[in-house]
Amino acid sequence: MPILSMSYFERATMSEQERVLFVHAHPDDESISTGGTLATLVERGAQVTVLTCTRGERGEVIPAELQHLLDSHHALASEREGELTAALGALGVTDQRYLGDANARWAGREPRRYLDSGMVWGQDGAEATGVLDPDSLTAADFGEVASDIAAVIADIRPHVVISYNDFGGYGHPDHIRAAQAAERAADVYDIPFYAVEPDSSAATPTITVDVSPVLERKRAALAAHRTQIVVDGTNFALSNGVSQPISEVEMFRRVHRVHPHGLTPFAEQSVGVKIFAAVLGLAVGIVVGAILTVAHEASVTIGGLPIPYGLIAAIVIVTCLLVGLRLVFGTRTVAAAAAAGLVIAVAALSLRSAGGSVLVGQTSSGFVWAIAPTLIAVIVVGWPQLPSRSRDKIGTPQTK
């Protein structure tokens, strides 16, 4: 069975190196829930980035000889930074960033440090603490958190973003905030988002990854987080002391966004729908191009000045058609197909017929019309896809 190859995560082209962004809340989360997948991706030549939102300042400490770390959040954070470096070294990951650092911060903002929000155990699992540090991840403005994640997405341009499910795996408020912000940022850039699904999840995974070939590397990564995890053979335990097997399977679920009025974006449509839309766009382009070629020479004289209203109207119609198709479908594909149809129609009807007549004459209007559709198509289709960064999406960047 293939593991995280073309049949798993969407990629631009088969020759392009796969880029995957993992967004985790604390050091150790990356090894517990995705360690095997990280190692597998690295082995297959993917470019893997692990974005860690906090340094786990308020985590628990298991070893007796390290209990003194609980006296200082700074000391525990420093220890856990070292553990994370060792764990990612075992997994082969070389690109790790902390949210809020200069390489994971929205442009124009001074770097900041998001702190571990902490948690307490409640009847339904992990819950937020009663007292929340104003610098903690969950106390931060949601738009700011999502914007900082978006800055990493803009930098590395991943094919896939991976974080937790809606429950954050087990309810930790930092996990929930990280997942929500990562999904929002991925939505802004129209990148597929996958949620890690734990073994206890009732959700049906989209991808099930067999990590048994890299299990020893996952085990080494877990062991590196010695303040948080005790590894015993093929089992591990957290601070609750409950022993559990190191999972040989890691599961992920593709999260399909809920869109207004039940509309599904073009990027998420089936291949058949995409082909049909492209063919329809081509046909529309040919028909519109033919009609406008016939009508473009129309003019009227006003005050002795000829006004080529046919050419003006044709250029406006072509521009509106291509821009509208690109905006409505949110992709270059349909607009490019329509542009191709326009250019084909204009080119075909510009040829001289057997009788010598021509629809596109050797006039100023004919010359402009011969090149205008192609020029408009190049501009509209080639224009970069600019993601919306409105406040309801990821917040407006603040300038210091």
mmCIF file of C-alpha atoms in Angstrom:
data_model
loop_
_atom_site.group_PDB
_atom_site.id
_atom_site.type_symbol
_atom_site.label_atom_id
_atom_site.label_comp_id
_atom_site.label_asym_id
_atom_site.label_seq_id
_atom_site.Cartn_x
_atom_site.Cartn_y
_atom_site.Cartn_z
ATOM 1 C CA MET A 1 0.000 0.000 0.000
ATOM 2 C CA PRO A 2 1.444 3.436 -0.925
ATOM 3 C CA ILE A 3 2.285 5.751 1.940
ATOM 4 C CA LEU A 4 1.685 9.484 1.576
ATOM 5 C CA SER A 5 2.350 9.430 -2.144
ATOM 6 C CA MET A 6 0.377 10.994 -4.979
ATOM 7 C CA SER A 7 -2.679 8.921 -4.070
ATOM 8 C CA TYR A 8 -2.688 10.370 -0.553
ATOM 9 C CA PHE A 9 -1.994 14.070 -0.414
ATOM 10 C CA GLU A 10 -2.713 16.484 -3.248
ATOM 11 C CA ARG A 11 0.382 17.678 -5.064
ATOM 12 C CA ALA A 12 0.900 20.167 -7.861
ATOM 13 C CA THR A 13 2.865 17.918 -10.194
ATOM 14 C CA MET A 14 4.524 14.548 -9.878
ATOM 15 C CA SER A 15 7.944 16.116 -10.457
ATOM 16 C CA GLU A 16 7.483 18.766 -7.777
ATOM 17 C CA GLN A 17 8.765 18.057 -4.271
ATOM 18 C CA GLU A 18 5.893 17.472 -1.881
ATOM 19 C CA ARG A 19 5.600 20.118 0.836
ATOM 20 C CA VAL A 20 3.622 19.386 3.998
ATOM 21 C CA LEU A 21 3.045 21.673 6.988
ATOM 22 C CA PHE A 22 2.253 20.161 10.389
ATOM 23 C CA VAL A 23 0.823 22.547 12.999
ATOM 24 C CA HIS A 24 1.207 21.286 16.582
ATOM 25 C CA ALA A 25 0.454 22.907 19.919
ATOM 26 C CA HIS A 26 3.394 21.758 22.084
ATOM 27 C CA PRO A 27 6.687 19.876 21.849
ATOM 28 C CA ASP A 28 5.911 16.094 21.958
ATOM 29 C CA ASP A 29 2.583 16.381 20.089
ATOM 30 C CA GLU A 30 4.355 15.976 16.768
ATOM 31 C CA SER A 31 5.902 12.654 17.866
ATOM 32 C CA ILE A 32 2.857 11.208 19.609
ATOM 33 C CA SER A 33 0.282 11.766 16.880
ATOM 34 C CA THR A 34 2.314 12.158 13.674
ATOM 35 C CA GLY A 35 5.853 10.901 14.370
ATOM 36 C CA GLY A 36 5.639 7.976 11.983
ATOM 37 C CA THR A 37 4.119 10.082 9.233
ATOM 38 C CA LEU A 38 6.830 12.715 9.603
ATOM 39 C CA ALA A 39 9.561 10.084 9.277
ATOM 40 C CA THR A 40 7.786 8.469 6.319
ATOM 41 C CA LEU A 41 7.447 11.750 4.450
ATOM 42 C CA VAL A 42 11.082 12.627 5.043
ATOM 43 C CA GLU A 43 12.183 9.213 3.770
ATOM 44 C CA ARG A 44 10.171 9.784 0.603
ATOM 45 C CA GLY A 45 11.901 13.097 -0.076
ATOM 46 C CA ALA A 46 9.129 15.458 1.021
ATOM 47 C CA GLN A 47 9.810 18.908 2.391
ATOM 48 C CA VAL A 48 8.338 18.752 5.900
ATOM 49 C CA THR A 49 7.815 21.734 8.186
ATOM 50 C CA VAL A 50 6.741 21.395 11.823
ATOM 51 C CA LEU A 51 5.209 24.548 13.263
ATOM 52 C CA THR A 52 5.050 24.392 17.076
ATOM 53 C CA CYS A 53 2.703 26.956 18.600
ATOM 54 C CA THR A 54 4.111 26.988 22.160
ATOM 55 C CA ARG A 55 7.072 25.615 24.058
ATOM 56 C CA GLY A 56 4.976 23.690 26.590
ATOM 57 C CA GLU A 57 5.839 25.960 29.522
ATOM 58 C CA ARG A 58 2.962 24.671 31.631
ATOM 59 C CA GLY A 59 3.373 20.987 30.953
ATOM 60 C CA GLU A 60 3.869 18.357 33.638
ATOM 61 C CA VAL A 61 7.239 16.762 34.417
ATOM 62 C CA ILE A 62 7.551 12.993 34.941
ATOM 63 C CA PRO A 63 11.150 12.232 36.046
ATOM 64 C CA ALA A 64 11.825 12.880 39.720
ATOM 65 C CA GLU A 65 15.249 14.335 38.978
ATOM 66 C CA LEU A 66 13.662 16.986 36.737
ATOM 67 C CA GLN A 67 10.930 18.186 39.107
ATOM 68 C CA HIS A 68 12.868 21.405 39.695
ATOM 69 C CA LEU A 69 11.865 22.480 36.173
ATOM 70 C CA LEU A 70 8.332 23.055 37.477
ATOM 71 C CA ASP A 71 9.636 26.012 39.473
ATOM 72 C CA SER A 72 10.340 27.992 36.303
ATOM 73 C CA HIS A 73 8.298 28.126 33.128
ATOM 74 C CA HIS A 74 11.360 29.431 31.335
ATOM 75 C CA ALA A 75 13.499 26.504 32.473
ATOM 76 C CA LEU A 76 10.872 23.939 31.450
ATOM 77 C CA ALA A 77 10.412 25.636 28.070
ATOM 78 C CA SER A 78 14.162 25.543 27.474
ATOM 79 C CA GLU A 79 14.296 21.847 28.360
ATOM 80 C CA ARG A 80 11.413 21.038 26.065
ATOM 81 C CA GLU A 81 12.986 22.987 23.209
ATOM 82 C CA GLY A 82 15.991 20.699 23.471
ATOM 83 C CA GLU A 83 13.747 17.642 23.577
ATOM 84 C CA LEU A 84 11.937 18.760 20.449
ATOM 85 C CA THR A 85 15.219 19.266 18.611
ATOM 86 C CA ALA A 86 16.313 15.742 19.545
ATOM 87 C CA ALA A 87 12.941 14.224 18.585
ATOM 88 C CA LEU A 88 12.871 15.884 15.173
ATOM 89 C CA GLY A 89 16.476 14.806 14.644
ATOM 90 C CA ALA A 90 15.366 11.213 15.135
ATOM 91 C CA LEU A 91 12.541 11.721 12.643
ATOM 92 C CA GLY A 92 14.738 13.499 10.090
ATOM 93 C CA VAL A 93 12.831 16.808 10.127
ATOM 94 C CA THR A 94 15.072 19.819 9.559
ATOM 95 C CA ASP A 95 12.559 22.683 9.293
ATOM 96 C CA GLN A 96 10.942 23.432 12.661
ATOM 97 C CA ARG A 97 9.545 26.818 13.665
ATOM 98 C CA TYR A 98 7.898 28.328 16.721
ATOM 99 C CA LEU A 99 4.760 30.344 16.078
ATOM 100 C CA GLY A 100 5.428 34.030 16.607
ATOM 101 C CA ASP A 101 9.148 33.872 15.803
ATOM 102 C CA ALA A 102 10.429 35.989 12.918
ATOM 103 C CA ASN A 103 10.074 33.070 10.464
ATOM 104 C CA ALA A 104 6.507 32.383 11.635
ATOM 105 C CA ARG A 105 5.097 35.869 12.081
ATOM 106 C CA TRP A 106 2.876 38.037 9.908
ATOM 107 C CA ALA A 107 4.762 40.760 8.042
ATOM 108 C CA GLY A 108 4.937 44.071 9.873
ATOM 109 C CA ARG A 109 4.581 42.589 13.345
ATOM 110 C CA GLU A 110 7.287 42.312 15.942
ATOM 111 C CA PRO A 111 8.069 38.699 16.924
ATOM 112 C CA ARG A 112 6.193 37.424 19.956
ATOM 113 C CA ARG A 113 6.093 34.304 22.085
ATOM 114 C CA TYR A 114 2.868 32.323 22.493
ATOM 115 C CA LEU A 115 2.780 30.615 25.890
ATOM 116 C CA ASP A 116 1.301 27.248 26.807
ATOM 117 C CA SER A 117 -2.244 27.882 28.068
ATOM 118 C CA GLY A 118 -2.204 24.946 30.453
ATOM 119 C CA MET A 119 -5.157 22.671 31.156
ATOM 120 C CA VAL A 120 -7.014 20.804 33.867
ATOM 121 C CA TRP A 121 -8.852 17.514 33.627
ATOM 122 C CA GLY A 122 -12.636 17.759 33.706
ATOM 123 C CA GLN A 123 -15.506 15.313 33.330
ATOM 124 C CA ASP A 124 -15.338 15.463 29.529
ATOM 125 C CA GLY A 125 -11.569 15.543 29.193
ATOM 126 C CA ALA A 126 -9.055 18.387 29.110
ATOM 127 C CA GLU A 127 -10.386 21.852 29.925
ATOM 128 C CA ALA A 128 -9.018 25.364 30.102
ATOM 129 C CA THR A 129 -7.615 26.581 33.402
ATOM 130 C CA GLY A 130 -9.410 29.211 35.444
ATOM 131 C CA VAL A 131 -6.502 31.649 35.234
ATOM 132 C CA LEU A 132 -5.187 32.388 31.738
ATOM 133 C CA ASP A 133 -1.912 34.154 31.036
ATOM 134 C CA PRO A 134 -2.592 37.056 28.617
ATOM 135 C CA ASP A 135 0.383 35.880 26.502
ATOM 136 C CA SER A 136 -0.952 32.342 26.157
ATOM 137 C CA LEU A 137 -2.044 30.855 22.860
ATOM 138 C CA THR A 138 -5.746 30.740 23.709
ATOM 139 C CA ALA A 139 -5.739 34.296 25.078
ATOM 140 C CA ALA A 140 -4.265 35.677 21.858
ATOM 141 C CA ASP A 141 -6.490 37.177 19.192
ATOM 142 C CA PHE A 142 -7.655 34.392 16.895
ATOM 143 C CA GLY A 143 -6.938 36.443 13.796
ATOM 144 C CA GLU A 144 -3.381 37.049 14.957
ATOM 145 C CA VAL A 145 -2.750 33.332 15.501
ATOM 146 C CA ALA A 146 -4.228 32.424 12.122
ATOM 147 C CA SER A 147 -2.271 35.204 10.412
ATOM 148 C CA ASP A 148 1.012 33.933 11.820
ATOM 149 C CA ILE A 149 0.240 30.431 10.567
ATOM 150 C CA ALA A 150 -0.705 31.963 7.221
ATOM 151 C CA ALA A 151 2.716 33.641 7.102
ATOM 152 C CA VAL A 152 4.352 30.202 7.208
ATOM 153 C CA ILE A 153 1.980 28.940 4.515
ATOM 154 C CA ALA A 154 2.884 31.923 2.322
ATOM 155 C CA ASP A 155 6.575 31.200 2.878
ATOM 156 C CA ILE A 156 6.724 27.468 2.142
ATOM 157 C CA ARG A 157 3.588 27.060 -0.015
ATOM 158 C CA PRO A 158 2.666 23.592 1.277
ATOM 159 C CA HIS A 159 0.482 21.215 -0.703
ATOM 160 C CA VAL A 160 -1.188 20.094 2.540
ATOM 161 C CA VAL A 161 -1.691 21.490 6.059
ATOM 162 C CA ILE A 162 -2.151 19.016 8.928
ATOM 163 C CA SER A 163 -3.294 19.669 12.495
ATOM 164 C CA TYR A 164 -5.873 18.259 14.945
ATOM 165 C CA ASN A 165 -9.590 17.580 14.710
ATOM 166 C CA ASP A 166 -12.288 19.836 16.183
ATOM 167 C CA PHE A 167 -11.755 18.351 19.648
ATOM 168 C CA GLY A 168 -8.029 18.872 19.478
ATOM 169 C CA GLY A 169 -7.519 15.143 19.839
ATOM 170 C CA TYR A 170 -8.384 15.084 23.531
ATOM 171 C CA GLY A 171 -9.739 18.529 24.329
ATOM 172 C CA HIS A 172 -6.641 20.554 25.216
ATOM 173 C CA PRO A 173 -7.538 24.218 24.547
ATOM 174 C CA ASP A 174 -4.204 24.849 22.804
ATOM 175 C CA HIS A 175 -4.842 21.926 20.451
ATOM 176 C CA ILE A 176 -8.274 23.266 19.598
ATOM 177 C CA ARG A 177 -6.967 26.787 18.978
ATOM 178 C CA ALA A 178 -4.062 25.505 16.860
ATOM 179 C CA ALA A 179 -6.393 23.355 14.742
ATOM 180 C CA GLN A 180 -8.976 26.100 14.225
ATOM 181 C CA ALA A 181 -6.360 28.675 13.283
ATOM 182 C CA ALA A 182 -4.507 26.268 10.983
ATOM 183 C CA GLU A 183 -7.716 25.335 9.199
ATOM 184 C CA ARG A 184 -8.647 28.999 8.770
ATOM 185 C CA ALA A 185 -5.217 29.841 7.357
ATOM 186 C CA ALA A 186 -5.365 26.864 4.986
ATOM 187 C CA ASP A 187 -8.830 27.985 3.893
ATOM 188 C CA VAL A 188 -7.538 31.461 3.038
ATOM 189 C CA TYR A 189 -4.863 29.986 0.786
ATOM 190 C CA ASP A 190 -7.190 27.275 -0.561
ATOM 191 C CA ILE A 191 -4.914 24.457 0.636
ATOM 192 C CA PRO A 192 -6.267 21.016 1.640
ATOM 193 C CA PHE A 193 -6.492 20.598 5.410
ATOM 194 C CA TYR A 194 -6.218 17.230 7.143
ATOM 195 C CA ALA A 195 -7.093 16.529 10.779
ATOM 196 C CA VAL A 196 -5.245 13.957 12.863
ATOM 197 C CA GLU A 197 -7.737 11.385 14.103
ATOM 198 C CA PRO A 198 -6.734 9.431 17.235
ATOM 199 C CA ASP A 199 -7.414 5.712 17.552
ATOM 200 C CA SER A 200 -10.394 6.461 19.798
ATOM 201 C CA SER A 201 -12.024 8.729 17.234
ATOM 202 C CA ALA A 202 -15.364 7.709 15.763
ATOM 203 C CA ALA A 203 -14.599 9.602 12.549
ATOM 204 C CA THR A 204 -13.732 7.684 9.407
ATOM 205 C CA PRO A 205 -10.170 8.510 8.331
ATOM 206 C CA THR A 206 -9.442 9.539 4.766
ATOM 207 C CA ILE A 207 -5.875 8.288 5.038
ATOM 208 C CA THR A 208 -4.477 5.451 7.123
ATOM 209 C CA VAL A 209 -0.688 5.385 7.223
ATOM 210 C CA ASP A 210 1.253 2.247 8.114
ATOM 211 C CA VAL A 211 4.286 3.566 10.028
ATOM 212 C CA SER A 212 5.681 0.189 11.089
ATOM 213 C CA PRO A 213 8.709 0.561 8.758
ATOM 214 C CA VAL A 214 9.781 3.670 10.721
ATOM 215 C CA LEU A 215 8.505 2.601 14.137
ATOM 216 C CA GLU A 216 11.976 2.627 15.706
ATOM 217 C CA ARG A 217 12.442 6.234 14.674
ATOM 218 C CA LYS A 218 9.069 7.131 16.140
ATOM 219 C CA ARG A 219 10.028 5.333 19.343
ATOM 220 C CA ALA A 220 13.290 7.312 19.534
ATOM 221 C CA ALA A 221 11.395 10.566 19.028
ATOM 222 C CA LEU A 222 8.981 9.724 21.839
ATOM 223 C CA ALA A 223 11.864 8.820 24.147
ATOM 224 C CA ALA A 224 13.489 12.201 23.434
ATOM 225 C CA HIS A 225 10.576 13.919 25.203
ATOM 226 C CA ARG A 226 11.669 12.580 28.585
ATOM 227 C CA THR A 227 9.906 15.247 30.653
ATOM 228 C CA GLN A 228 6.565 14.210 29.183
ATOM 229 C CA ILE A 229 6.841 10.578 28.087
ATOM 230 C CA VAL A 230 8.173 7.289 29.450
ATOM 231 C CA VAL A 231 8.998 4.700 26.772
ATOM 232 C CA ASP A 232 9.125 1.039 27.749
ATOM 233 C CA GLY A 233 9.825 -1.277 24.832
ATOM 234 C CA THR A 234 6.958 -0.913 22.380
ATOM 235 C CA ASN A 235 4.784 0.943 24.879
ATOM 236 C CA PHE A 236 4.781 4.498 26.190
ATOM 237 C CA ALA A 237 3.045 6.375 28.995
ATOM 238 C CA LEU A 238 2.285 10.012 29.668
ATOM 239 C CA SER A 239 2.084 11.685 33.074
ATOM 240 C CA ASN A 240 -1.099 9.750 33.882
ATOM 241 C CA GLY A 241 0.986 6.571 34.008
ATOM 242 C CA VAL A 242 -1.324 4.650 31.669
ATOM 243 C CA SER A 243 0.752 2.438 29.393
ATOM 244 C CA GLN A 244 -0.290 2.199 25.751
ATOM 245 C CA PRO A 245 1.304 0.692 22.658
ATOM 246 C CA ILE A 246 3.206 2.915 20.259
ATOM 247 C CA SER A 247 0.775 2.970 17.377
ATOM 248 C CA GLU A 248 1.903 1.486 14.074
ATOM 249 C CA VAL A 249 -0.908 3.311 12.284
ATOM 250 C CA GLU A 250 -1.573 7.047 12.047
ATOM 251 C CA MET A 251 -4.860 8.315 10.683
ATOM 252 C CA PHE A 252 -5.895 11.550 8.991
ATOM 253 C CA ARG A 253 -9.236 12.891 7.787
ATOM 254 C CA ARG A 254 -9.626 15.371 4.960
ATOM 255 C CA VAL A 255 -11.704 18.274 6.237
ATOM 256 C CA HIS A 256 -14.056 19.587 3.580
ATOM 257 C CA ARG A 257 -15.135 23.088 4.361
ATOM 258 C CA VAL A 258 -18.761 24.123 4.693
ATOM 259 C CA HIS A 259 -19.449 26.664 1.976
ATOM 260 C CA PRO A 260 -22.254 29.221 1.683
ATOM 261 C CA HIS A 261 -25.399 28.021 -0.057
ATOM 262 C CA GLY A 262 -23.948 24.508 -0.246
ATOM 263 C CA LEU A 263 -21.595 25.413 -3.108
ATOM 264 C CA THR A 264 -18.406 23.382 -3.447
ATOM 265 C CA PRO A 265 -15.322 25.212 -4.777
ATOM 266 C CA PHE A 266 -14.021 24.216 -8.182
ATOM 267 C CA ALA A 267 -10.808 22.872 -6.620
ATOM 268 C CA GLU A 268 -12.819 20.306 -4.647
ATOM 269 C CA GLN A 269 -14.950 19.131 -7.576
ATOM 270 C CA SER A 270 -14.451 15.769 -9.244
ATOM 271 C CA VAL A 271 -12.200 15.403 -12.280
ATOM 272 C CA GLY A 272 -15.258 14.852 -14.481
ATOM 273 C CA VAL A 273 -16.836 18.130 -13.371
ATOM 274 C CA LYS A 274 -13.563 19.982 -13.963
ATOM 275 C CA ILE A 275 -13.239 18.561 -17.492
ATOM 276 C CA PHE A 276 -16.878 19.408 -18.305
ATOM 277 C CA ALA A 277 -16.405 22.980 -17.033
ATOM 278 C CA ALA A 278 -13.232 23.406 -19.091
ATOM 279 C CA VAL A 279 -14.900 22.080 -22.267
ATOM 280 C CA LEU A 280 -17.912 24.327 -21.673
ATOM 281 C CA GLY A 281 -15.591 27.289 -21.144
ATOM 282 C CA LEU A 282 -13.833 26.509 -24.422
ATOM 283 C CA ALA A 283 -17.172 26.344 -26.262
ATOM 284 C CA VAL A 284 -18.359 29.620 -24.728
ATOM 285 C CA GLY A 285 -15.106 31.269 -25.729
ATOM 286 C CA ILE A 286 -15.429 30.105 -29.342
ATOM 287 C CA VAL A 287 -19.038 31.296 -29.626
ATOM 288 C CA VAL A 288 -18.387 34.664 -27.974
ATOM 289 C CA GLY A 289 -15.219 35.136 -30.009
ATOM 290 C CA ALA A 290 -17.076 34.448 -33.256
ATOM 291 C CA ILE A 291 -19.948 36.824 -32.444
ATOM 292 C CA LEU A 292 -17.653 39.628 -31.348
ATOM 293 C CA THR A 293 -15.406 39.192 -34.393
ATOM 294 C CA VAL A 294 -18.396 39.742 -36.651
ATOM 295 C CA ALA A 295 -19.561 42.771 -34.645
ATOM 296 C CA HIS A 296 -16.286 44.482 -33.752
ATOM 297 C CA GLU A 297 -16.141 46.736 -36.868
ATOM 298 C CA ALA A 298 -19.428 48.469 -35.976
ATOM 299 C CA SER A 299 -18.997 52.215 -35.540
ATOM 300 C CA VAL A 300 -20.918 55.452 -35.492
ATOM 301 C CA THR A 301 -19.857 58.951 -36.473
ATOM 302 C CA ILE A 302 -20.525 61.696 -33.965
ATOM 303 C CA GLY A 303 -19.531 65.229 -34.829
ATOM 304 C CA GLY A 304 -17.396 63.956 -37.657
ATOM 305 C CA LEU A 305 -15.502 61.634 -35.340
ATOM 306 C CA PRO A 306 -15.929 57.878 -35.901
ATOM 307 C CA ILE A 307 -16.576 55.988 -32.640
ATOM 308 C CA PRO A 308 -15.738 52.246 -32.888
ATOM 309 C CA TYR A 309 -18.377 51.180 -30.375
ATOM 310 C CA GLY A 310 -18.286 47.607 -31.667
ATOM 311 C CA LEU A 311 -14.587 47.234 -30.810
ATOM 312 C CA ILE A 312 -15.009 48.950 -27.444
ATOM 313 C CA ALA A 313 -17.953 46.720 -26.520
ATOM 314 C CA ALA A 314 -16.082 43.595 -27.676
ATOM 315 C CA ILE A 315 -13.040 44.386 -25.511
ATOM 316 C CA VAL A 316 -15.245 45.093 -22.487
ATOM 317 C CA ILE A 317 -17.198 41.873 -22.993
ATOM 318 C CA VAL A 318 -14.028 39.762 -23.314
ATOM 319 C CA THR A 319 -12.539 41.314 -20.187
ATOM 320 C CA CYS A 320 -15.725 40.835 -18.147
ATOM 321 C CA LEU A 321 -16.111 37.251 -19.377
ATOM 322 C CA LEU A 322 -12.588 36.134 -18.440
ATOM 323 C CA VAL A 323 -12.425 38.050 -15.155
ATOM 324 C CA GLY A 324 -15.885 36.798 -14.207
ATOM 325 C CA LEU A 325 -15.012 33.167 -14.933
ATOM 326 C CA ARG A 326 -11.850 33.396 -12.879
ATOM 327 C CA LEU A 327 -13.610 35.006 -9.925
ATOM 328 C CA VAL A 328 -16.647 32.730 -9.979
ATOM 329 C CA PHE A 329 -14.714 29.470 -10.292
ATOM 330 C CA GLY A 330 -11.728 30.587 -8.226
ATOM 331 C CA THR A 331 -9.307 28.963 -10.665
ATOM 332 C CA ARG A 332 -7.446 29.722 -13.880
ATOM 333 C CA THR A 333 -8.661 26.534 -15.584
ATOM 334 C CA VAL A 334 -12.085 27.629 -16.855
ATOM 335 C CA ALA A 335 -10.931 31.150 -17.686
ATOM 336 C CA ALA A 336 -7.968 29.730 -19.622
ATOM 337 C CA ALA A 337 -10.258 27.391 -21.570
ATOM 338 C CA ALA A 338 -12.574 30.276 -22.482
ATOM 339 C CA ALA A 339 -9.556 32.392 -23.446
ATOM 340 C CA ALA A 340 -8.331 29.609 -25.713
ATOM 341 C CA GLY A 341 -11.737 29.475 -27.377
ATOM 342 C CA LEU A 342 -11.731 33.245 -27.924
ATOM 343 C CA VAL A 343 -8.256 33.237 -29.444
ATOM 344 C CA ILE A 344 -9.100 30.271 -31.694
ATOM 345 C CA ALA A 345 -12.265 31.970 -32.949
ATOM 346 C CA VAL A 346 -10.571 35.284 -33.627
ATOM 347 C CA ALA A 347 -7.619 33.604 -35.344
ATOM 348 C CA ALA A 348 -9.847 31.405 -37.502
ATOM 349 C CA LEU A 349 -12.100 34.264 -38.570
ATOM 350 C CA SER A 350 -9.119 36.517 -39.302
ATOM 351 C CA LEU A 351 -8.052 34.243 -42.143
ATOM 352 C CA ARG A 352 -8.898 35.316 -45.676
ATOM 353 C CA SER A 353 -11.613 33.262 -47.316
ATOM 354 C CA ALA A 354 -11.413 31.732 -50.790
ATOM 355 C CA GLY A 355 -13.213 34.720 -52.231
ATOM 356 C CA GLY A 356 -10.827 37.152 -50.634
ATOM 357 C CA SER A 357 -13.297 38.634 -48.093
ATOM 358 C CA VAL A 358 -12.170 39.053 -44.516
ATOM 359 C CA LEU A 359 -14.018 39.621 -41.254
ATOM 360 C CA VAL A 360 -11.041 41.248 -39.589
ATOM 361 C CA GLY A 361 -9.969 43.937 -41.978
ATOM 362 C CA GLN A 362 -6.645 45.700 -42.243
ATOM 363 C CA THR A 363 -7.948 48.672 -40.298
ATOM 364 C CA SER A 364 -7.070 50.105 -36.917
ATOM 365 C CA SER A 365 -10.068 48.296 -35.387
ATOM 366 C CA GLY A 366 -9.080 45.045 -37.063
ATOM 367 C CA PHE A 367 -5.492 45.347 -35.864
ATOM 368 C CA VAL A 368 -6.571 46.032 -32.246
ATOM 369 C CA TRP A 369 -9.098 43.204 -32.278
ATOM 370 C CA ALA A 370 -6.525 40.747 -33.652
ATOM 371 C CA ILE A 371 -4.342 41.155 -30.559
ATOM 372 C CA ALA A 372 -6.716 42.388 -27.817
ATOM 373 C CA PRO A 373 -8.278 39.021 -26.802
ATOM 374 C CA THR A 374 -4.841 37.389 -26.497
ATOM 375 C CA LEU A 375 -3.450 40.274 -24.443
ATOM 376 C CA ILE A 376 -6.471 40.318 -22.125
ATOM 377 C CA ALA A 377 -6.261 36.532 -21.707
ATOM 378 C CA VAL A 378 -2.575 36.655 -20.762
ATOM 379 C CA ILE A 379 -3.225 39.326 -18.131
ATOM 380 C CA VAL A 380 -6.358 37.788 -16.602
ATOM 381 C CA VAL A 381 -5.194 34.166 -16.610
ATOM 382 C CA GLY A 382 -1.626 34.978 -15.613
ATOM 383 C CA TRP A 383 -2.516 37.318 -12.765
ATOM 384 C CA PRO A 384 -1.478 35.799 -9.386
ATOM 385 C CA GLN A 385 -4.128 34.266 -7.166
ATOM 386 C CA LEU A 386 -4.330 36.708 -4.281
ATOM 387 C CA PRO A 387 -5.934 35.261 -1.127
ATOM 388 C CA SER A 388 -8.315 37.379 0.864
ATOM 389 C CA ARG A 389 -6.948 38.620 4.159
ATOM 390 C CA SER A 390 -10.001 40.376 5.487
ATOM 391 C CA ARG A 391 -10.541 40.633 9.234
ATOM 392 C CA ASP A 392 -13.120 37.853 9.282
ATOM 393 C CA LYS A 393 -10.535 35.549 7.727
ATOM 394 C CA ILE A 394 -7.240 35.943 9.514
ATOM 395 C CA GLY A 395 -7.202 39.470 10.843
ATOM 396 C CA THR A 396 -5.679 42.639 9.507
ATOM 397 C CA PRO A 397 -1.904 42.854 9.962
ATOM 398 C CA GLN A 398 -0.879 45.331 12.618
ATOM 399 C CA THR A 399 2.051 47.613 11.992
ATOM 400 C CA LYS A 400 4.224 48.533 14.922
#
